[in-house]
Coordinates of C-alpha atoms in Angstrom, one line a residue:
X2 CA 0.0 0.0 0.0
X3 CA 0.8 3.6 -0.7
X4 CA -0.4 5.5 2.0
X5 CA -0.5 9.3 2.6
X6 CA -1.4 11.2 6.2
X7 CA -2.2 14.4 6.8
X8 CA -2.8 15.6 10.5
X9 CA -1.6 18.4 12.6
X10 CA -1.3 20.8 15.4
X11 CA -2.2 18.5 18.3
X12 CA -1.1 15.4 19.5
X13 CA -4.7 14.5 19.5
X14 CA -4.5 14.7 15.8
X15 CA -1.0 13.6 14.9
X16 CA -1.0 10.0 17.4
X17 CA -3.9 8.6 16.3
X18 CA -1.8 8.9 12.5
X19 CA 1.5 7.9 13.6
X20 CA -1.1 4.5 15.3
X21 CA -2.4 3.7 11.8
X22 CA 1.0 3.9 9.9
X23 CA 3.3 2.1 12.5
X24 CA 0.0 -1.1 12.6
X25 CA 0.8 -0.8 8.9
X26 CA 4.3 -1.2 8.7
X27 CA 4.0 -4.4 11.0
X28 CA 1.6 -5.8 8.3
X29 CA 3.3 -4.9 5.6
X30 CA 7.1 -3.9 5.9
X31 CA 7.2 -3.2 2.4
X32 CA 4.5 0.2 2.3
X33 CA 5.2 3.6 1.3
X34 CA 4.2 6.1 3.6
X35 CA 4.3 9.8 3.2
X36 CA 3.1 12.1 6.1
X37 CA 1.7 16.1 5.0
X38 CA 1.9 18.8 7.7
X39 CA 2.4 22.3 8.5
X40 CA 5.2 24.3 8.6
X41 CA 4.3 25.1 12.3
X42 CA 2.5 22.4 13.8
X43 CA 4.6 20.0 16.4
X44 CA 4.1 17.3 13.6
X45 CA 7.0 19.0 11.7
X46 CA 9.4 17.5 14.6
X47 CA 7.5 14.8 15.6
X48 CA 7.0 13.0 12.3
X49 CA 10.9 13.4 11.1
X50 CA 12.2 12.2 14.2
X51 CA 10.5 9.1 13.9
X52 CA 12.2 8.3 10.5
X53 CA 8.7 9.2 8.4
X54 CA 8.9 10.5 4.8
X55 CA 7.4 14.4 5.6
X56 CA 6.2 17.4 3.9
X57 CA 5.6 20.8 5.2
X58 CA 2.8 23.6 4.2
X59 CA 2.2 26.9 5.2
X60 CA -1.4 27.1 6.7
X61 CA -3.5 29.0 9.0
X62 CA -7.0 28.9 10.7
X63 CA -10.2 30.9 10.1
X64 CA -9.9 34.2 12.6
X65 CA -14.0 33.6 14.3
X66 CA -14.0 37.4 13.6
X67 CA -14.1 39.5 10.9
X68 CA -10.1 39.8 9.8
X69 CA -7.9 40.9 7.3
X70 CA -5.8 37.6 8.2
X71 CA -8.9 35.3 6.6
X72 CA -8.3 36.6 3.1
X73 CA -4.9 35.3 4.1
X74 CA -6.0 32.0 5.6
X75 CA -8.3 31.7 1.5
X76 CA -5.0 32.0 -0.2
X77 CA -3.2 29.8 1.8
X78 CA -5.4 27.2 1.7
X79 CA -5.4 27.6 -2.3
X80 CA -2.2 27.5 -2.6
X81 CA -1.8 24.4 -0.1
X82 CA -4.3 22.4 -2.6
X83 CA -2.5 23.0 -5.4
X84 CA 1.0 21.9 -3.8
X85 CA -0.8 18.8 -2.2
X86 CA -2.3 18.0 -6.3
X87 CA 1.3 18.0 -6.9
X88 CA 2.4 16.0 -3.3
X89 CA -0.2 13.2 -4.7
X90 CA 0.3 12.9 -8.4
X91 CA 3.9 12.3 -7.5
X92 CA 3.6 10.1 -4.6
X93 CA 0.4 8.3 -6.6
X94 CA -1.2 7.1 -2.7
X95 CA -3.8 4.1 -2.9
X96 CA -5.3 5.8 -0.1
X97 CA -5.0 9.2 1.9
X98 CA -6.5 9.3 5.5
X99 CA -6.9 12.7 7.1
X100 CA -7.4 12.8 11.1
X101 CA -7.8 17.1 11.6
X102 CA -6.0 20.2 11.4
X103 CA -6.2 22.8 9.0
X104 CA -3.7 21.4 6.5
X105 CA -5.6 17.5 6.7
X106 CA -8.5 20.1 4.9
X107 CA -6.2 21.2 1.5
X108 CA -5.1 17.9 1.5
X109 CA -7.7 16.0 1.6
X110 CA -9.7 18.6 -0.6
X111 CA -7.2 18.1 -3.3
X112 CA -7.6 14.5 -3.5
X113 CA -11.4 14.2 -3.1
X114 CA -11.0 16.7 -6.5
X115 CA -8.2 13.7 -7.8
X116 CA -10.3 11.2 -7.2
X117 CA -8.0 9.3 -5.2
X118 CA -10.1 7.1 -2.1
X119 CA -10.3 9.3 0.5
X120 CA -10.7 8.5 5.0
X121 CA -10.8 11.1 7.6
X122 CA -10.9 9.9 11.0
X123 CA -12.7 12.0 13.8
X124 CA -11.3 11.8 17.4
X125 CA -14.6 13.8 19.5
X126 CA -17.8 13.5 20.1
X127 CA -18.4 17.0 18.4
X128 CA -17.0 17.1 14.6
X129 CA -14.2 19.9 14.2
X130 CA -14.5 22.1 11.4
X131 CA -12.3 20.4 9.0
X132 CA -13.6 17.5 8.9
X133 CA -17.3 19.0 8.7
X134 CA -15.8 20.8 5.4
X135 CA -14.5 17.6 4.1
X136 CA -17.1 15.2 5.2
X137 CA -19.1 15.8 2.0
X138 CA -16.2 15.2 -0.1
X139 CA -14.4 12.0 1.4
X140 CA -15.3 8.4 0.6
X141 CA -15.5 7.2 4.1
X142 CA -15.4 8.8 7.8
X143 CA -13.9 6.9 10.7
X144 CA -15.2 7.9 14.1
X145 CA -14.6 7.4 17.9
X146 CA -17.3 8.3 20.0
X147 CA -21.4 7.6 18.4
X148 CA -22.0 11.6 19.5
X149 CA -20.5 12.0 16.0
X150 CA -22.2 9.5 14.1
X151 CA -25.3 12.0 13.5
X152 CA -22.8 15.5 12.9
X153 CA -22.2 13.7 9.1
X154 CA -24.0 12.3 6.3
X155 CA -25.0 9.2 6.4
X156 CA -23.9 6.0 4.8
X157 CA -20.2 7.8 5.0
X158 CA -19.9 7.0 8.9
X159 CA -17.9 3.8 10.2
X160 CA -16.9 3.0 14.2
X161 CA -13.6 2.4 14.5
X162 CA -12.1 4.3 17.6
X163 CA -9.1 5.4 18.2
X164 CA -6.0 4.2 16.6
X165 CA -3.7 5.5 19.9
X166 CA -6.0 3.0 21.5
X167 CA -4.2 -0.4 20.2
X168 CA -0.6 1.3 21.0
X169 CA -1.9 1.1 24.5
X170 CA -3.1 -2.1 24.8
X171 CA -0.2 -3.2 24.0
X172 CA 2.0 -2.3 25.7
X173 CA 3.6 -4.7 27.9
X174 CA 5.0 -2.7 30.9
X175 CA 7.7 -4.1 33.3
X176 CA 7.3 -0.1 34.9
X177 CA 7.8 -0.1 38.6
X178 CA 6.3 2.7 41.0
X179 CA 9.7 2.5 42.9
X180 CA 10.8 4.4 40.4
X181 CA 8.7 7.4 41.7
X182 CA 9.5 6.3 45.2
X183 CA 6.2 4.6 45.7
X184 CA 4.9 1.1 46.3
X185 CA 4.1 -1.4 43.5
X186 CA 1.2 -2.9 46.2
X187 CA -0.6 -0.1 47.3
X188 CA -3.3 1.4 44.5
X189 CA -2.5 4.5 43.3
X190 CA -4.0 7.5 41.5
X191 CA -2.5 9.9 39.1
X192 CA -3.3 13.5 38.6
X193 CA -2.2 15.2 35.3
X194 CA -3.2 18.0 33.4
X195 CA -2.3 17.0 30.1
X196 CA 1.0 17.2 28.5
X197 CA 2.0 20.7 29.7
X198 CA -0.2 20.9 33.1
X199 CA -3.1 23.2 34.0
X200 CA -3.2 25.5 36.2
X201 CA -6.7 25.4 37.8
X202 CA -5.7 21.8 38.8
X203 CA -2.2 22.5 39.8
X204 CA -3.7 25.3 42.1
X205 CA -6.4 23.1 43.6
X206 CA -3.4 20.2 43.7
X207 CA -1.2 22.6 46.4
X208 CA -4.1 22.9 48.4
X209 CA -5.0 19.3 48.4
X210 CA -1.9 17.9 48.8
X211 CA -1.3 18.1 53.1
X212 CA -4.7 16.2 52.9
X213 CA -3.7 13.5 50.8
X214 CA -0.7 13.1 52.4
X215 CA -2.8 11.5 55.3
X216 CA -4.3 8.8 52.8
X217 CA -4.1 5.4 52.4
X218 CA -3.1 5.5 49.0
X219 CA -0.8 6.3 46.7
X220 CA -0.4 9.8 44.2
X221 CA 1.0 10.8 41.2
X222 CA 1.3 14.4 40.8
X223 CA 2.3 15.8 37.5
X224 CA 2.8 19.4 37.2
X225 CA 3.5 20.1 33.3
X226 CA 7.1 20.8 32.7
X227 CA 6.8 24.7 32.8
X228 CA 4.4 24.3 36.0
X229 CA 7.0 22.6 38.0
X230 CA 9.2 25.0 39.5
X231 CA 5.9 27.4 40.5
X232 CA 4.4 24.5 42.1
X233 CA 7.1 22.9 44.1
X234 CA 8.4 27.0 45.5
X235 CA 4.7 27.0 46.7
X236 CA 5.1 23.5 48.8
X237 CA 8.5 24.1 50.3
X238 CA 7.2 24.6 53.6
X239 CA 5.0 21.0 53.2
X240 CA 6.8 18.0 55.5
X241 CA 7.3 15.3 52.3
X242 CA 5.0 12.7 52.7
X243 CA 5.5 9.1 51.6
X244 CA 2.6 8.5 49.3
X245 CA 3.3 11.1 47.4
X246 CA 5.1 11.6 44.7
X247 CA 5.6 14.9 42.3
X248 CA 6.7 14.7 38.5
X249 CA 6.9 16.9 35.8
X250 CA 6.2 15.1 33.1
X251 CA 5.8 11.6 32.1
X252 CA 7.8 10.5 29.0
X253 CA 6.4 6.7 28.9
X254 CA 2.6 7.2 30.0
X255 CA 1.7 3.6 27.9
X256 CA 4.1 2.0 30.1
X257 CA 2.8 3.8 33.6
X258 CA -0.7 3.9 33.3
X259 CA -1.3 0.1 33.7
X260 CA 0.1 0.4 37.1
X261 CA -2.3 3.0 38.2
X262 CA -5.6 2.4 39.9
X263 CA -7.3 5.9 38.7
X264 CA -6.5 8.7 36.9
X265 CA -7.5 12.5 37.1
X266 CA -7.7 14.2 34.1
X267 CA -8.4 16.2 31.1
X268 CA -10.9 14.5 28.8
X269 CA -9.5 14.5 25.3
X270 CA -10.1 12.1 22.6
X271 CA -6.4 10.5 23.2
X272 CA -6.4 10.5 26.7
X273 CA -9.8 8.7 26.5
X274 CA -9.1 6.3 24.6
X275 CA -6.0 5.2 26.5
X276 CA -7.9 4.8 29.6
X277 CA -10.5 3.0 27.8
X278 CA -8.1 0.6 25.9
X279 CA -6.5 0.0 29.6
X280 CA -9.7 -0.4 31.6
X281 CA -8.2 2.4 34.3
X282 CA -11.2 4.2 35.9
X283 CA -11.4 8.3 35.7
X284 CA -12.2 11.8 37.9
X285 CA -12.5 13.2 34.1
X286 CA -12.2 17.5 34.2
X287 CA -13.0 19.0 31.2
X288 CA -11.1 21.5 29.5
X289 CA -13.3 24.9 29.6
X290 CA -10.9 26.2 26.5
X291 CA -11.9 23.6 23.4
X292 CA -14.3 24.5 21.1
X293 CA -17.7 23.5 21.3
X294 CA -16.9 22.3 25.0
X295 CA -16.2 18.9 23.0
X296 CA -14.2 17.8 26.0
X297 CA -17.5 17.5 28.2
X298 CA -19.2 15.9 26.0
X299 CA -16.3 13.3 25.3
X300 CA -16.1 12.8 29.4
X301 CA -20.4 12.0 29.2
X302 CA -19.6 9.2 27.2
X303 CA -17.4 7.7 29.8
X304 CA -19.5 9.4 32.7
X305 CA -23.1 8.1 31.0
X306 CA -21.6 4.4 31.0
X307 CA -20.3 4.4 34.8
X308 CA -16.9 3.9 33.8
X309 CA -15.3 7.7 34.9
X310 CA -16.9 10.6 37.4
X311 CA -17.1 13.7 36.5
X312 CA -16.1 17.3 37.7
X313 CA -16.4 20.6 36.0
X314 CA -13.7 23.1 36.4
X315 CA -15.8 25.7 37.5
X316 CA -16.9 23.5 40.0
X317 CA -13.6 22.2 41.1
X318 CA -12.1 22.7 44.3
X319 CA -9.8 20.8 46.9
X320 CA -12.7 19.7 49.0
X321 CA -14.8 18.5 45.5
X322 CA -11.7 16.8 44.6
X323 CA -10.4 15.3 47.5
X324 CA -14.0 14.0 47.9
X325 CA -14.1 12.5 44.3
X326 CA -10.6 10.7 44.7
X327 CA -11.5 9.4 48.1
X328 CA -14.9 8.2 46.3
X329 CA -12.6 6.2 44.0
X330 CA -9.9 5.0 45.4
X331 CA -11.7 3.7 48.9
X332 CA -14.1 1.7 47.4
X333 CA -12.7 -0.9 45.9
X334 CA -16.0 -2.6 44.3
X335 CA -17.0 1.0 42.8
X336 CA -13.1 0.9 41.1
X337 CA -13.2 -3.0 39.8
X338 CA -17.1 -1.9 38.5
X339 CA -15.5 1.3 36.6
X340 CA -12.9 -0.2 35.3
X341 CA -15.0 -2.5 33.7
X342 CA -17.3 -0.4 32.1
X343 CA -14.0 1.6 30.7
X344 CA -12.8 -1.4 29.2
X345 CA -15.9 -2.0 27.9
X346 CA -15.9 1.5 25.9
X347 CA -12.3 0.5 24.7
X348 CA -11.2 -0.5 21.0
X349 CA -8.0 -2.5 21.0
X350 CA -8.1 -2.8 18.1
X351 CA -8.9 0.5 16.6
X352 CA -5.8 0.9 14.1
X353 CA -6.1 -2.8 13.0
X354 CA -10.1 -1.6 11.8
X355 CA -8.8 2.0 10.7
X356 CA -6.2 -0.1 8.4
X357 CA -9.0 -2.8 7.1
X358 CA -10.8 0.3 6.2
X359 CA -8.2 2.1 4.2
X360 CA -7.6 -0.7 2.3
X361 CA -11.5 -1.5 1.8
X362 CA -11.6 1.9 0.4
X363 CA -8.6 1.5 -1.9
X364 CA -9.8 -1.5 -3.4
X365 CA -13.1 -0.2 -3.5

């Protein structure tokens, strides 16, 4: 197969691709893969460093005001469809599979108008505008949560759920919690604010934390890596306490996350489906700043199916989330129950189906 990817801006959007192409390259050593970005978007480091063919565009986002900088965005994206018409004819993909961000939209625009077979896959439960522009032009529309099964025309619409998911599950972890200085046999919650922190959380983390350090079990705190330093200058008059442990950042999250017994976190489309793929029960806060509030309605999903509890941030404070954790982590049946329902939502195999139906469409 002859594959192309375009996805960029966010993790959210760029793991999920790197998922499909690696579970393709174990089935087939022999495809050709060629990933499209943007000049700006953290795929342009990502993608190279990982030894995949990569192309760069200059692209831009609608301004949700009027703007001089949207007849800008128009010409860029012109100009980006006719450089991907070019990208394609020379590559000659059997497939191309989009999965969001603004340059996925030239690209996959261009080959809809090539008639090459055409996929975009959609992470949330609320379709991002890309892929509502595209959706009418692609052959076939993956999706993650049934939320977004009704935002696109049907017929087009197949469950597949997140690709990230299968890199997950299987992972086999030999990770110890030594290595934080906690115990492997005491259960254990994790609080993280996605990959650079939040603040709300980290605030309402320093005021939790000479509370939890009188529990029986065990916490992960990770700050973000620009968060750190503020947080630990504002607990360096707290006495150390032995269940709990303060990190940065966490480099091998597929690896760590088996060994937890909950997680508190943010509620986006990557993150959930980890969890999900795992089976590891959630205290799910939504981020306020996404659009459409996509994140809420991702953490419902989990929320509605007893597998995660929910908090808002406008609602969240240390005695709210003390009292959510302790909810969690004290009652054992509760935890075993959630976990189950989590793994319930999961898809192990999401890249395996996303690949089955790239090729489907291909042949098709």
């Amino acid at each position: 197969m002859r594959l192309m990817v375009s996805g960029g801006g966010t993790g959210g959007h760029i793991y999920p691709a790197l998922a499909v192409i690696n579970e393709l390259k174990r089935q087939d050593p022999n495809a050709e893969v060629l990933y499209v970005g943007s000049h700006r978007g953290i795929e342009s480091t990502i993608v190279p460093d990982l030894g995949i063919p990569f192309r760069a565009m200059t692209i831009q986002g609608f301004k949700r005001s009027l703007s001089f900088e949207n007849f800008k965005t128009v010409y860029l994206f012109l100009k980006s469809v006719h450089q991907s018409k070019k990208l394609i004819r020379s590559f000659k993909p059997d497939v191309v599979l989009g999965t969001g961000g603004y340059v996925s939209g030239a690209v996959l625009y261009a080959a809809a108008k090539l008639h090459v077979p055409t996929v975009i896959h959609e992470q949330n439960s609320v379709v991002g505008m890309t892929n509502k522009f595209l959706s009418r032009y692609v052959d076939k529309i993956a999706i993650n949560f049934e939320d977004a099964r009704a935002q696109f025309p049907a017929g087009k619409v197949v469950m597949t759920g997140n690709p990230r998911a299968q890199e997950v599950a299987n992972v086999e972890s030999h990770f110890s919690l030594s290595a934080y200085d906690l115990k492997d046999n005491v259960p254990t919650i994790m609080v993280v604010g996605g990959s650079q922190g939040a603040l709300k959380l980290n605030q309402v983390m320093v005021e939790s934390l000479p509370k939890l350090a009188k529990k029986a079990y065990q916490v992960v705190f990770v700050t973000g890596p620009k968060r750190y330093d503020h947080v630990m200058s504002q607990l360096n008059k707290m006495t150390s306490a032995d269940n709990i442990s303060i990190q940065s950042y966490i480099s091998n999250m597929p690896e760590v996350l088996p060994k937890l017994a909950g997680v508190v976190g943010r509620s986006g489309a990557t993150t959930l489906a980890e969890l999900t793929a795992l089976g590891v029960p959630s205290i799910l806060i939504p981020s306020p700043y996404v659009t459409a509030d996509h994140q809420t309605k991702n953490a419902l999903s989990l929320v509605n199916a007893n597998a995660a509890l929910m908090i808002k941030e406008s609602e969240l404070t240390s005695e709210t989330l003390v009292s959510a954790m302790d909810e969690l982590m004290n009652d054992d049946q509760k935890r075993a129950a959630m976990a189950t329902a989590a793994k319930k939502l999961g898809k192990p195999q999401a890249a395996t189906e996303m690949l089955a139906l790239l090729q489907e469409v291909s042949r098709a």
